[in-house]
Short mmCIF file of C-alpha atoms and ligand atoms in Angstrom, two decimals:
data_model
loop_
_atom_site.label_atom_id
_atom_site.label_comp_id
_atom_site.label_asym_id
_atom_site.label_seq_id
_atom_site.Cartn_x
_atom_site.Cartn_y
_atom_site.Cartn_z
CA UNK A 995 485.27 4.19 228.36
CA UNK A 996 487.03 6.76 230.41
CA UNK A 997 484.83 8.40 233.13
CA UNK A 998 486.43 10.87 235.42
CA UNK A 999 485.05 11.30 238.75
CA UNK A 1000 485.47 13.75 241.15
CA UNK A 1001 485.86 12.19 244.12
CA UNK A 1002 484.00 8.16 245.80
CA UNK A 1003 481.08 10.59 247.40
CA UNK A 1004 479.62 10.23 243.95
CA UNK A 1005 478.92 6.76 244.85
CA UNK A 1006 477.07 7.08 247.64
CA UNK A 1007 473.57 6.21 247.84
CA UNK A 1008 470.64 8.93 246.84
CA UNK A 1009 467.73 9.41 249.34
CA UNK A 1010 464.87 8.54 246.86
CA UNK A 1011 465.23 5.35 244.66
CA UNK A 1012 465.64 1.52 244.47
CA UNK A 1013 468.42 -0.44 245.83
CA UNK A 1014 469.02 -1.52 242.52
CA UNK A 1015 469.27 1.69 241.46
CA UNK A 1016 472.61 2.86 243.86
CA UNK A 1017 476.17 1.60 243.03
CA UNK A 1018 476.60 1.44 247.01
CA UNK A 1019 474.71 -0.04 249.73
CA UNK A 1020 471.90 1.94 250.91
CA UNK A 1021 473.53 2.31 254.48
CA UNK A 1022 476.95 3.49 252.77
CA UNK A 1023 478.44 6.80 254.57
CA UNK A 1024 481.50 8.45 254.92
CA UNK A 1025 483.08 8.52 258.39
CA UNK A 1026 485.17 11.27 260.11
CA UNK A 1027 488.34 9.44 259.03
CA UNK A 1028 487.41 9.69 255.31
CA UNK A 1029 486.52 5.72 255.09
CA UNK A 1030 483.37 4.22 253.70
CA UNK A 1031 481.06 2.77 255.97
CA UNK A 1032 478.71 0.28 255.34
CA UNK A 1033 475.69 -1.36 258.12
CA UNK A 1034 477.21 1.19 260.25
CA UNK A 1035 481.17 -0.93 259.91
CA UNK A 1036 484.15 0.88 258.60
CA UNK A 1037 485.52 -1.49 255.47
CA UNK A 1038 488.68 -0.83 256.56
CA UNK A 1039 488.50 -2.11 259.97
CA UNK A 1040 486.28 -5.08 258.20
CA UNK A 1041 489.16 -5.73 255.88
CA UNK A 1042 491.90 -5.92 259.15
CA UNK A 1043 489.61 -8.28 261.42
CA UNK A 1044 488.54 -10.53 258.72
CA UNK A 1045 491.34 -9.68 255.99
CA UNK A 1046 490.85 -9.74 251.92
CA UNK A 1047 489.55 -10.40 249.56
CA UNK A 1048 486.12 -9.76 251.41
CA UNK A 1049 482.42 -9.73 250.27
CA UNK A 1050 480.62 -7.47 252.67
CA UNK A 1051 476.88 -7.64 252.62
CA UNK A 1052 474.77 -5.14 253.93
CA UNK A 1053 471.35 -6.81 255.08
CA UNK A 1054 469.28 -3.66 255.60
CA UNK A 1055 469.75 -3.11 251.72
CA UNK A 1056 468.30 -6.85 250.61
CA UNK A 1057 465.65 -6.48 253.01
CA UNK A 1058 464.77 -3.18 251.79
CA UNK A 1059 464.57 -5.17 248.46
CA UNK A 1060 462.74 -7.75 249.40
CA UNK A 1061 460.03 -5.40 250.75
CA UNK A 1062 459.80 -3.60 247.95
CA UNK A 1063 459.10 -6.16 245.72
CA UNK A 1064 456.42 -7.75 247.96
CA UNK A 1065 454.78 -4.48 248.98
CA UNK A 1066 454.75 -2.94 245.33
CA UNK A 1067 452.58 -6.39 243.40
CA UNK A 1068 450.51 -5.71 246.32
CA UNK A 1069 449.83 -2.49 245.73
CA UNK A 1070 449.77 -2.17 241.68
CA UNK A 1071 448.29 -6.22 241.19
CA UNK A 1072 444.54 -7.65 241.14
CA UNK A 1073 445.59 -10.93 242.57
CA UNK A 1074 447.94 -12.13 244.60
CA UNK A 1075 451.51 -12.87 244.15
CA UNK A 1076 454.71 -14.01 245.26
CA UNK A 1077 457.84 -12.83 244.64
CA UNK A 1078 460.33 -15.43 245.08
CA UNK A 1079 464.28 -14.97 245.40
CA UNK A 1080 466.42 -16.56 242.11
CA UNK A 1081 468.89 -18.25 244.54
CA UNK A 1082 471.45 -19.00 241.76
CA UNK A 1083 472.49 -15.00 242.28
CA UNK A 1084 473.38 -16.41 245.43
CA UNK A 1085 472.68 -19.12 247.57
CA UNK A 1086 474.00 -19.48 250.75
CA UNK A 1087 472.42 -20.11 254.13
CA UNK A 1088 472.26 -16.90 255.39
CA UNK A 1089 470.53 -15.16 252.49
CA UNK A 1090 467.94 -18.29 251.92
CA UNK A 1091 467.32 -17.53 255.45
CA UNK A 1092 466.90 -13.08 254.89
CA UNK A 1093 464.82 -13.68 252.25
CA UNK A 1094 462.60 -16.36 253.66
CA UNK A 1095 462.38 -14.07 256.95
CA UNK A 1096 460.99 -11.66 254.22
CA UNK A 1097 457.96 -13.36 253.23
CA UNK A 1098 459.51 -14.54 249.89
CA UNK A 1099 459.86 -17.89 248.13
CA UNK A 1100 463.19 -19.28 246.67
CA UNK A 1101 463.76 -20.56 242.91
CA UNK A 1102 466.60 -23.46 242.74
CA UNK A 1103 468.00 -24.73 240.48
CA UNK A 1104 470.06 -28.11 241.77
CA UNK A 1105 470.03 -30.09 244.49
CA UNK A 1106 472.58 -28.03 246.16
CA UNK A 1107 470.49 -24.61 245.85
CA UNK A 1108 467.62 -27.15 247.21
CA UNK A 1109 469.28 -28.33 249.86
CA UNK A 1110 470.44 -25.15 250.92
CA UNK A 1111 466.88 -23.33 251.04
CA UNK A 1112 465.71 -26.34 253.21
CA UNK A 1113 468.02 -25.92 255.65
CA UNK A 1114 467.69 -22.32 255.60
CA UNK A 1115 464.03 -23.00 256.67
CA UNK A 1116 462.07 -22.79 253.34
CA UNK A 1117 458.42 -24.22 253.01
CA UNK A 1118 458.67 -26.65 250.66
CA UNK A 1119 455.58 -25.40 248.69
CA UNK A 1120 457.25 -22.02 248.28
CA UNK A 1121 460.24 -23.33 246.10
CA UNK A 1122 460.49 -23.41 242.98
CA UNK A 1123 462.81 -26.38 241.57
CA UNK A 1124 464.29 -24.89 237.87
CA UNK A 1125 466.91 -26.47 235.44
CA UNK A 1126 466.84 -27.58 232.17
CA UNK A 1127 468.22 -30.86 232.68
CA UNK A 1128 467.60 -32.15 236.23
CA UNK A 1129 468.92 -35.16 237.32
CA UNK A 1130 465.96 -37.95 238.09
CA UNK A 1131 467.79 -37.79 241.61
CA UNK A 1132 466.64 -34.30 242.02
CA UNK A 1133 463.34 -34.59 240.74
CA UNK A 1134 462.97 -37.65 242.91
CA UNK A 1135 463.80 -35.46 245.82
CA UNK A 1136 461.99 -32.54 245.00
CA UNK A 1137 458.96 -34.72 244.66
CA UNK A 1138 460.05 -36.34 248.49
CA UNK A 1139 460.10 -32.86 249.33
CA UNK A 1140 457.00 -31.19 248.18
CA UNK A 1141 458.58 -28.78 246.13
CA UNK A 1142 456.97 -27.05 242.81
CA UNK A 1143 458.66 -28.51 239.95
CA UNK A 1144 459.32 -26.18 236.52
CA UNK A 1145 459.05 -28.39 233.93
CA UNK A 1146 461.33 -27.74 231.38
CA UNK A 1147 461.32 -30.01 228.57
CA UNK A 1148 459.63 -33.41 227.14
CA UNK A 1149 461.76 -35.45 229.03
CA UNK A 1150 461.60 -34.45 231.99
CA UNK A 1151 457.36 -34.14 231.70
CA UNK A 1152 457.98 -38.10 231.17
CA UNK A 1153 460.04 -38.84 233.95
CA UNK A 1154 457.78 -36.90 236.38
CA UNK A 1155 454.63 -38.81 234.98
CA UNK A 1156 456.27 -41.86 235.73
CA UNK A 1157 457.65 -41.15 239.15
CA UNK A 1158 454.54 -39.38 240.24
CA UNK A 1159 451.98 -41.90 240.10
CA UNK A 1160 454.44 -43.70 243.06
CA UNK A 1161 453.36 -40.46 245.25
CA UNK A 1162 450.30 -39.56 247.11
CA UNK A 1163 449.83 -36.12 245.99
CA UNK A 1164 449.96 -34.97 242.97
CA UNK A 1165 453.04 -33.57 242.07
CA UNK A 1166 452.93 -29.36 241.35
CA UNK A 1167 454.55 -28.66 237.92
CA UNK A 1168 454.49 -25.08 236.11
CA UNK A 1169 455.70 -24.91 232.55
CA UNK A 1170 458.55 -22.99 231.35
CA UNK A 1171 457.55 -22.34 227.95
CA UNK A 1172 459.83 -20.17 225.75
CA UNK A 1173 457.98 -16.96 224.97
CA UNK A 1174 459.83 -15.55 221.70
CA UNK A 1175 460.75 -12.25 223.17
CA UNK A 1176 463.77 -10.47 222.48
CA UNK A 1177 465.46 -8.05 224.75
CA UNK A 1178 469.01 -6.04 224.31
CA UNK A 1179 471.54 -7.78 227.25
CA UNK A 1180 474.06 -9.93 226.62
CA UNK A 1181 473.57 -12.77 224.21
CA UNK A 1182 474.87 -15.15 227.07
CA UNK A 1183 472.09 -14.22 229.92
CA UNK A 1184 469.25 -13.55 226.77
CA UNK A 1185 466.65 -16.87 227.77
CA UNK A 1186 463.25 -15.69 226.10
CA UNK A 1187 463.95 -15.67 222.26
CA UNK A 1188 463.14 -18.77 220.39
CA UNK A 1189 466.83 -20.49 219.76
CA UNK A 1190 467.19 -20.68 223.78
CA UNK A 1191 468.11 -24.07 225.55
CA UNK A 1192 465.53 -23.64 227.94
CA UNK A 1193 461.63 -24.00 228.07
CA UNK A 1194 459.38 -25.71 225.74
CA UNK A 1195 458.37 -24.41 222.26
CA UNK A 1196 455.14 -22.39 222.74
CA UNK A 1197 453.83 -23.66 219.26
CA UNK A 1198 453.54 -27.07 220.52
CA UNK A 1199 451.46 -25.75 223.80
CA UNK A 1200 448.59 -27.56 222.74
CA UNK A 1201 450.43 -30.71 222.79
CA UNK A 1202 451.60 -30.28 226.24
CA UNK A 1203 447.96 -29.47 228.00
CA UNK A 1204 446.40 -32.37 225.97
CA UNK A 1205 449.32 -34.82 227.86
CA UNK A 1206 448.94 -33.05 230.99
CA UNK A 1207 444.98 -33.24 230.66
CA UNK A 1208 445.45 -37.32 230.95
CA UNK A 1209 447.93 -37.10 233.62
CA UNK A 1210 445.85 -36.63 236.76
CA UNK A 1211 449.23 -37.08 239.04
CA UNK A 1212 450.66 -34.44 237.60
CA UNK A 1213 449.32 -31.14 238.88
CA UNK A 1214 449.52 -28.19 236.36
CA UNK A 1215 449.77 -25.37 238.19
CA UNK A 1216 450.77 -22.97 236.27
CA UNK A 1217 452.96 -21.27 233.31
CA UNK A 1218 456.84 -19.86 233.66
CA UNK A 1219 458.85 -17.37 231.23
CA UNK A 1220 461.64 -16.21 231.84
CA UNK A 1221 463.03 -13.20 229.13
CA UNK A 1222 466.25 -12.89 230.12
CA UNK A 1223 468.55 -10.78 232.38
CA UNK A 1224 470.09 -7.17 233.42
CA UNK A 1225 467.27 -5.59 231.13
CA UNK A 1226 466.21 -2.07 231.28
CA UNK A 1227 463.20 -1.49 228.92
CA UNK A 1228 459.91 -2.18 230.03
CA UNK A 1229 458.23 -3.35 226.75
CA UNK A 1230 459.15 -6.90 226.92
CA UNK A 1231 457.79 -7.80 230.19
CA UNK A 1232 454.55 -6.03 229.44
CA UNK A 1233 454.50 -8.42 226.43
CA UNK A 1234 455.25 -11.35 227.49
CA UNK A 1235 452.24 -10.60 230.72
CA UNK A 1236 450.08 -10.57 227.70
CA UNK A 1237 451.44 -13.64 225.83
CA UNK A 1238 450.74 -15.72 229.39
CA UNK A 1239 447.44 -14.56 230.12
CA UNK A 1240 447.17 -16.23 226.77
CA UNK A 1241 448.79 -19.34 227.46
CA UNK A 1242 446.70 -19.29 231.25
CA UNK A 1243 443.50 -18.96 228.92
CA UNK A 1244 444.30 -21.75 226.60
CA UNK A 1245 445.55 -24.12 229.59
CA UNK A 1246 441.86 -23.28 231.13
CA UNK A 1247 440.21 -24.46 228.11
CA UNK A 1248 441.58 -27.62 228.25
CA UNK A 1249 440.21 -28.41 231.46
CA UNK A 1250 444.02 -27.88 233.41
CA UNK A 1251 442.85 -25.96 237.09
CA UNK A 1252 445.62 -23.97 236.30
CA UNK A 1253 446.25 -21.20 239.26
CA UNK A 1254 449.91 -19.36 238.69
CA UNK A 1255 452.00 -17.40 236.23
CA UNK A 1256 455.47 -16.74 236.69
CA UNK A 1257 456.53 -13.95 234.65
CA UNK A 1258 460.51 -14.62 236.06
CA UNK A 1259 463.21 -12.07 236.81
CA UNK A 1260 465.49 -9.96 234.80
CA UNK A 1261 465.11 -6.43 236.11
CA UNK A 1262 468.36 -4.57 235.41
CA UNK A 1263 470.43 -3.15 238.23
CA UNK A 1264 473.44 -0.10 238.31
CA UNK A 1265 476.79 -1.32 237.91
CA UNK A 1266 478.09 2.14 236.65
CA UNK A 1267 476.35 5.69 235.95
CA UNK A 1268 476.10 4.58 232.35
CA UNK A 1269 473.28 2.21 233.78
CA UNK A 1270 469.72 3.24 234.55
CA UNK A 1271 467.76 0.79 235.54
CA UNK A 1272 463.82 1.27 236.39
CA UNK A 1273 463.34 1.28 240.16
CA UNK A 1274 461.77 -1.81 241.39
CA UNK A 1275 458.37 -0.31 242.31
CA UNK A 1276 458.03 1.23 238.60
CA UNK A 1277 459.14 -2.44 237.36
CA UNK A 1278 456.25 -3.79 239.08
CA UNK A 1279 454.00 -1.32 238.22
CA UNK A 1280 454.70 -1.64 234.46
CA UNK A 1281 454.15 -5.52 234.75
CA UNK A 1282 451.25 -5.66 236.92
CA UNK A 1283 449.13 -3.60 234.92
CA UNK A 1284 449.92 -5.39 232.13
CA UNK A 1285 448.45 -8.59 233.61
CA UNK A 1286 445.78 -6.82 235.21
CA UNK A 1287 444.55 -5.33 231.48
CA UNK A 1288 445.42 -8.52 229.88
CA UNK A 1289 443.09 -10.85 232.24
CA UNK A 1290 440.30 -7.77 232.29
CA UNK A 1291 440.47 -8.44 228.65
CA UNK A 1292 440.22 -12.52 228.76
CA UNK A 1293 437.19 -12.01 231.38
CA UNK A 1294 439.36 -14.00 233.75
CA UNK A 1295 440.20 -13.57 237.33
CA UNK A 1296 443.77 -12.46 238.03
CA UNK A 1297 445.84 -15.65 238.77
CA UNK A 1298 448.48 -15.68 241.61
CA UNK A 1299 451.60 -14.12 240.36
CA UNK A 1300 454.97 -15.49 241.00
CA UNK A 1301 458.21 -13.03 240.15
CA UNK A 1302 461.72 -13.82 240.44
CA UNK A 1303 463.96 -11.59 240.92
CA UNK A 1304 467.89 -12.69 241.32
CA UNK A 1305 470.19 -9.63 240.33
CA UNK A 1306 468.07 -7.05 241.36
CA UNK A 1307 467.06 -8.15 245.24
CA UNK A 1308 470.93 -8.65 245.64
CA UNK A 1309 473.59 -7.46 243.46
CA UNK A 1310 473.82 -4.08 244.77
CA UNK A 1311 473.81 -5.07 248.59
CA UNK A 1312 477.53 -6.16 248.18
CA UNK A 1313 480.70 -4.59 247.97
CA UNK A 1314 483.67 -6.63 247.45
CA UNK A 1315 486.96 -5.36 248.93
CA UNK A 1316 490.50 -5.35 247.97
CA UNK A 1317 494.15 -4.96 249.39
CA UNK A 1318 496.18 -3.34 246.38
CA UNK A 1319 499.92 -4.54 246.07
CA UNK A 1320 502.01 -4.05 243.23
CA UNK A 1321 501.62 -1.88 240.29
CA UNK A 1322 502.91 -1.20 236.94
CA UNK A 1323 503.62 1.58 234.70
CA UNK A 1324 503.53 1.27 230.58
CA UNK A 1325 505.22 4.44 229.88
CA UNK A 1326 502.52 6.52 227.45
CA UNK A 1327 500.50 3.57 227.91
CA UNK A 1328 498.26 2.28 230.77
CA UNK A 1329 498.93 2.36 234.73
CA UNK A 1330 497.81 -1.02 236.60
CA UNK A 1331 497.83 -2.01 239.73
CA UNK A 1332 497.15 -5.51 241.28
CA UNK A 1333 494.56 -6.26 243.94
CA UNK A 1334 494.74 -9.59 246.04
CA UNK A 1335 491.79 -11.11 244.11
CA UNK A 1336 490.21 -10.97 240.75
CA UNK A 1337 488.60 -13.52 238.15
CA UNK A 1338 488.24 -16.14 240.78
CA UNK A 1339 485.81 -14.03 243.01
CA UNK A 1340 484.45 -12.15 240.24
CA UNK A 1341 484.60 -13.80 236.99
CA UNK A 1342 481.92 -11.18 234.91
CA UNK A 1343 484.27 -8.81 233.73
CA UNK A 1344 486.40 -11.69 231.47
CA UNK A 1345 482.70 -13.41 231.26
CA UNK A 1346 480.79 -10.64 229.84
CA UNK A 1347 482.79 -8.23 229.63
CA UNK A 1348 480.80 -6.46 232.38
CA UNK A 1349 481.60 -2.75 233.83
CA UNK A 1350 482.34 -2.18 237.22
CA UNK A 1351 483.56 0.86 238.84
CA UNK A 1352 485.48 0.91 242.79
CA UNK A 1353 487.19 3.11 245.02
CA UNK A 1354 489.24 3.72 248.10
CA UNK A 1355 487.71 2.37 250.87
CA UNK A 1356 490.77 4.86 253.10
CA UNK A 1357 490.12 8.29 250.40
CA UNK A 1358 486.56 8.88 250.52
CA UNK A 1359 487.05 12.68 249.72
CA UNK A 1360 490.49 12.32 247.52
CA UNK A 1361 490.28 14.11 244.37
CA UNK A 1362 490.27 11.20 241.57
CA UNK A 1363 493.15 12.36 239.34
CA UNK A 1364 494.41 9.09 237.88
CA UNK A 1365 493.30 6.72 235.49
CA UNK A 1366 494.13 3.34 236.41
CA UNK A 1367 493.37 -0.36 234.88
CA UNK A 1368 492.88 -2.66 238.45
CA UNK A 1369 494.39 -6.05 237.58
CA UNK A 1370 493.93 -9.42 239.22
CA UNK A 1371 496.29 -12.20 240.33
CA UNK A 1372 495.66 -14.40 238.37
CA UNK A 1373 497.46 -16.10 236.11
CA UNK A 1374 496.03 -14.76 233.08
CA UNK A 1375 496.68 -11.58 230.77
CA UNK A 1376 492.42 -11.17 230.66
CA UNK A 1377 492.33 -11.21 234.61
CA UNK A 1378 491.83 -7.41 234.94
CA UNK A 1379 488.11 -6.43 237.21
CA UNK A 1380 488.37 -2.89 235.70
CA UNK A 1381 489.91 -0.91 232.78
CA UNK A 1382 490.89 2.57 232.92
CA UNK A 1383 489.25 3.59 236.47
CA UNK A 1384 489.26 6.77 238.23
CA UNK A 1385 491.17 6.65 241.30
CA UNK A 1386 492.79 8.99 243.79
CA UNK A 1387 496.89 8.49 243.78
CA UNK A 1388 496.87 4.64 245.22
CA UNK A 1389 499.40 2.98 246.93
CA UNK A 1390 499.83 -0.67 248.17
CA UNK A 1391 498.02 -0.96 251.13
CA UNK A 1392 494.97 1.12 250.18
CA UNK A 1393 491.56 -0.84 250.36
CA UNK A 1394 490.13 -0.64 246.85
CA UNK A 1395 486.22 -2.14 247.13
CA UNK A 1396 484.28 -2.90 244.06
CA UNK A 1397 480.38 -2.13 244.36
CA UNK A 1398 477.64 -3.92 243.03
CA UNK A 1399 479.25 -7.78 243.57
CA UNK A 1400 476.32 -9.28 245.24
CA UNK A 1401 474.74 -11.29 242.32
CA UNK A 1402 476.51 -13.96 240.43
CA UNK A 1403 479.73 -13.12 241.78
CA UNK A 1404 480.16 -15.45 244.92
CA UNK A 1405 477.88 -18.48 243.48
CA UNK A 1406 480.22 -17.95 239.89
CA UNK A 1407 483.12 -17.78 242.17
CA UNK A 1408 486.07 -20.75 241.24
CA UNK A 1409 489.32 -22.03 242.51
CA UNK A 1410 491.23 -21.07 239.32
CA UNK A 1411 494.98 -20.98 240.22
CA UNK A 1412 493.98 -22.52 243.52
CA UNK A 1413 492.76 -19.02 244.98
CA UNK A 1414 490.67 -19.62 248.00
CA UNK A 1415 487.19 -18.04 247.56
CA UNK A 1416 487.23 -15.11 250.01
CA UNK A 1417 485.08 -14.53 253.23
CA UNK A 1418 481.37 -12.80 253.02
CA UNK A 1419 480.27 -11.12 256.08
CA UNK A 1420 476.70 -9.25 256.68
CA UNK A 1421 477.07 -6.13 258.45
CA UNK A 1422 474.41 -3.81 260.21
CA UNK A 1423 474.18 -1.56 262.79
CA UNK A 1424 477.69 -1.47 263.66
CA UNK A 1425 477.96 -5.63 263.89
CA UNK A 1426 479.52 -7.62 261.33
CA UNK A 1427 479.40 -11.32 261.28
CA UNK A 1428 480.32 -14.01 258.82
CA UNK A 1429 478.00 -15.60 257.31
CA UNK A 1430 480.33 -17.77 254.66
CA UNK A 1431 483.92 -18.28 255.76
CA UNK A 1432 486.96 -17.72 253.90
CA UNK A 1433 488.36 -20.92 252.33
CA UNK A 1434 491.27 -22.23 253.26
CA UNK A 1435 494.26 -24.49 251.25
CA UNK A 1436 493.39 -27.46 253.51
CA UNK A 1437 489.69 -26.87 251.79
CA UNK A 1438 491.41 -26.85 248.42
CA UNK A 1439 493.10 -30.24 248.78
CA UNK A 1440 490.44 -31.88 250.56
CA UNK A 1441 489.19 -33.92 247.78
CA UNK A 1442 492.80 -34.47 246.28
CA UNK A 1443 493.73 -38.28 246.18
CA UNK A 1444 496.93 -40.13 245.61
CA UNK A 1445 496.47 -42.93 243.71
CA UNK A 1446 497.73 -45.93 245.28
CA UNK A 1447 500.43 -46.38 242.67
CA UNK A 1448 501.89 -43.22 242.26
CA UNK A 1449 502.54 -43.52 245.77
CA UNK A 1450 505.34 -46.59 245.16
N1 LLP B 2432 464.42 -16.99 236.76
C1 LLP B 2432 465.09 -17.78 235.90
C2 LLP B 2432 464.43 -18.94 235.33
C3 LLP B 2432 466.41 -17.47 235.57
O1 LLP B 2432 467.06 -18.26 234.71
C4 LLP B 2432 467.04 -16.34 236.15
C5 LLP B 2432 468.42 -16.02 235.84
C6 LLP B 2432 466.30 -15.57 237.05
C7 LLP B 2432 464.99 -15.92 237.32
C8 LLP B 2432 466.86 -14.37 237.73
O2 LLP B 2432 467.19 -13.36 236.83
P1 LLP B 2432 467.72 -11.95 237.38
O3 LLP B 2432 466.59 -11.31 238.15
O4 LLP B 2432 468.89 -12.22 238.24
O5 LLP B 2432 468.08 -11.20 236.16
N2 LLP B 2432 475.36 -15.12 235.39
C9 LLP B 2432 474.73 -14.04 234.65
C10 LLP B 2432 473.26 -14.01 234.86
C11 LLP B 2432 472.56 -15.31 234.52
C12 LLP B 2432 471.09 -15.26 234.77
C13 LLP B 2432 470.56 -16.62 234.83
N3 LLP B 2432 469.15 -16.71 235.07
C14 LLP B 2432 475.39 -12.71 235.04
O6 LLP B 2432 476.30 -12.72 235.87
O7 LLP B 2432 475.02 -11.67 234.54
#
């Protein structure tokens, strides 16, 4: 769809609202030489000292985030809770270590995400170790570690039976059961209807307590749904709080001292004005009074409640910027021009066919009278970030930057035509430091081998 926009201003941040609600960073500005600013650095002068493509990640925004999360289940929720950060948005030391600094847990979901959030400083006992099909390595080492396991799946129930009993403690486990709720996002990031991969069929609940019930080094501490992701309505996470006060009840009656739901993540963030996502203090609201009617109805107390939140702590503290070079003109047709990165640092658009907007990091204030398609380099016809954009008259050399790149864009980032991934730095105040450096070829071919005889 064609949107015309006046000028990038429109972008900037409102005064009132979540970050998940602004297509910029909530420190975004425009400086007296008509650039965008972000943490207080001009993107242009980001893009010369540590070149392009670059992620640029604004802290105060994530932090801002992070505290709204935490400060909002306090205020709306009988119990206690703990939000925890999905780390497969993006995991990297840094942010493990932001969002740890927060107060907040971390959800992994390899050994790699694991890894990472133990370096980063994590308490073991505030991770939560996801994945449908986890290697007996990593459950081995989550169990080492003291990490909370999410059981996903019959299998995996077995193999933590049988490596538990060679522990001392018992080992944590929550279940991810599969709560039958549908909600309108993509079919490819849906997770909470029945036909799903993940989580174990609620009708054969039952089943599962009675097993965990004679498996005293298992602990069960708890249930975990997860819906899906990018939603906007607020009906299906009020549901599902009262499907898992149910499931809570029924574990209780089976003599499981079960302490924790997880009601997962999936709030929806703005990508474009066409989104409008709930802020995340209304979110919370909407799902915390549904638990706290749901267990005022079962006569229980409110458990500890565990959210995750991926997309919506971090997706819109990110802009990703651009150098354009060449462009193209199909008479009558469609103008394109090419930026110096594309499906390899942000592979949603030819995933999901996502929206984005951008615009020029150098013409804040430009009038936007063009419509323009903004093309990768990549070697393939689908490669384009976004279709029909409004954009001031751009040249090569302009700094094009793409908001709203800070979930699943660096940790879904790939290699494809050997494109190094770019640089990510976190800016604020006026400093800007890198916190994941730019690859470089040597990193490319550093697992390339010769076999001995193609070498005669
Ligand atoms: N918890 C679990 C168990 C999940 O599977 C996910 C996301 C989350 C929490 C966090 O959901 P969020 O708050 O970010 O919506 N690559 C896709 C998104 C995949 C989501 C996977 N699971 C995309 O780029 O849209």
């Amino acid at each position: 769809m064609t949107v015309m926009v006046s000028t990038a201003r429109q972008y900037l941040p409102e005064l009132n609202g979540s970050p998940n609600q602004q297509i910029l960073p909530l420190t975004a500005t425009v400086n007296d030489r008509d650039g965008l600013e972000i943490g207080g650095c001009a993107v242009t002068d980001l893009v010369q000292k540590f070149g392009s493509p670059l992620y640029i990640l604004d802290e105060d925004t994530l932090r801002a985030a992070c505290r709204e999360y935490q400060q909002a289940w306090q205020k709306y929720y009988n119990g206690s809770s703990l939000p925890i950060y999905a780390s497969k948005a993006w995991n990297c030391l840094a942010i493990c270590h932001m969002v740890i600094a927060e107060g907040m847990g971390i959800d992994v979901v390899s050994e790699g995400e694991l890894r990472t959030a133990l370096q980063a400083g994590a308490q073991p006992d505030r991770i939560y170790f996801h994945g449908n099909n986890k290697s007996r390595a990593e459950l081995e080492l989550a169990i080492a570690e003291g990490c909370n396991i999410v059981v996903d799946n019959w299998l995996e129930i077995e193999t933590l039976a049988e490596l538990a009993v060679k522990v001392v403690r018992p080992v944590p486990v929550m279940l991810r059961l599969t709560p039958g709720i549908e909600c309108h996002t993509h079919e490819y990031i849906r997770t909470g209807h029945l036909d799903s991969k993940f989580g174990f069929d609620p009708t054969r609940i039952e089943e599962l307590f009675k097993y965990l019930v004679t498996k005293p080094h298992l602990h069960c501490l708890g249930v975990h749904a997860h819906i899906g992701s990018q939603i906007f309505e607020q009906q299906p996470h009020q549901d599902l709080a009262e499907v898992m006060v149910g499931w809570f009840t029924k574990a209780q009656s089976f003599g499981l001292n079960i302490s924790e739901i997880n009601v997962g993540g999936g709030l929806g963030v703005k990508y474009t004005e066409l989104d409008d996502p709930q802020s995340i203090d209304t979110w919370v609201q909407g799902v915390a009074t549904a638990l706290n009617q749901a267990c005022a109805a079962a006569q229980i107390e409110p458990p500890k409640v565990i959210s995750e939140p991926g997309r919506s702590l971090i997706a819109n503290a990110c802009v990703t910027a651009y150098q354009v070079g060449s462009s193209k003109e199909v008479p009558g047709i469609r103008k394109y021009i090419a930026v110096d990165g594309g499906m390899s640092d942000n592979p949603r658009p030819i995933t999901y066919q996502s929206l984005y907007r951008c615009l020029l990091a150098n013409k804040m204030s430009a009038p936007c009278t063009e419509t323009i398609t903004v093309a990768g380099k990549h070697c393939e016809s689908g490669d384009v970030l976004i279709k029909d954009a409004s954009l001031p008259a751009t040249a090569a050399g302009d700094i094009l930057v793409v908001p709203v790149t800070g979930a699943y864009n660096y940790s879904m980032a790939s290699n494809y035509n050997r494109i190094t991934r770019p640089a990510a730095v976190l800016v604020q105040d006026g400093s800007a430091e890198i916190m994941i450096d730019r690859e470089t070829w040597q990193d490319l071919l550093r697992f390339d081998r010769l076999p001995a005889r193609l070498q005669q």
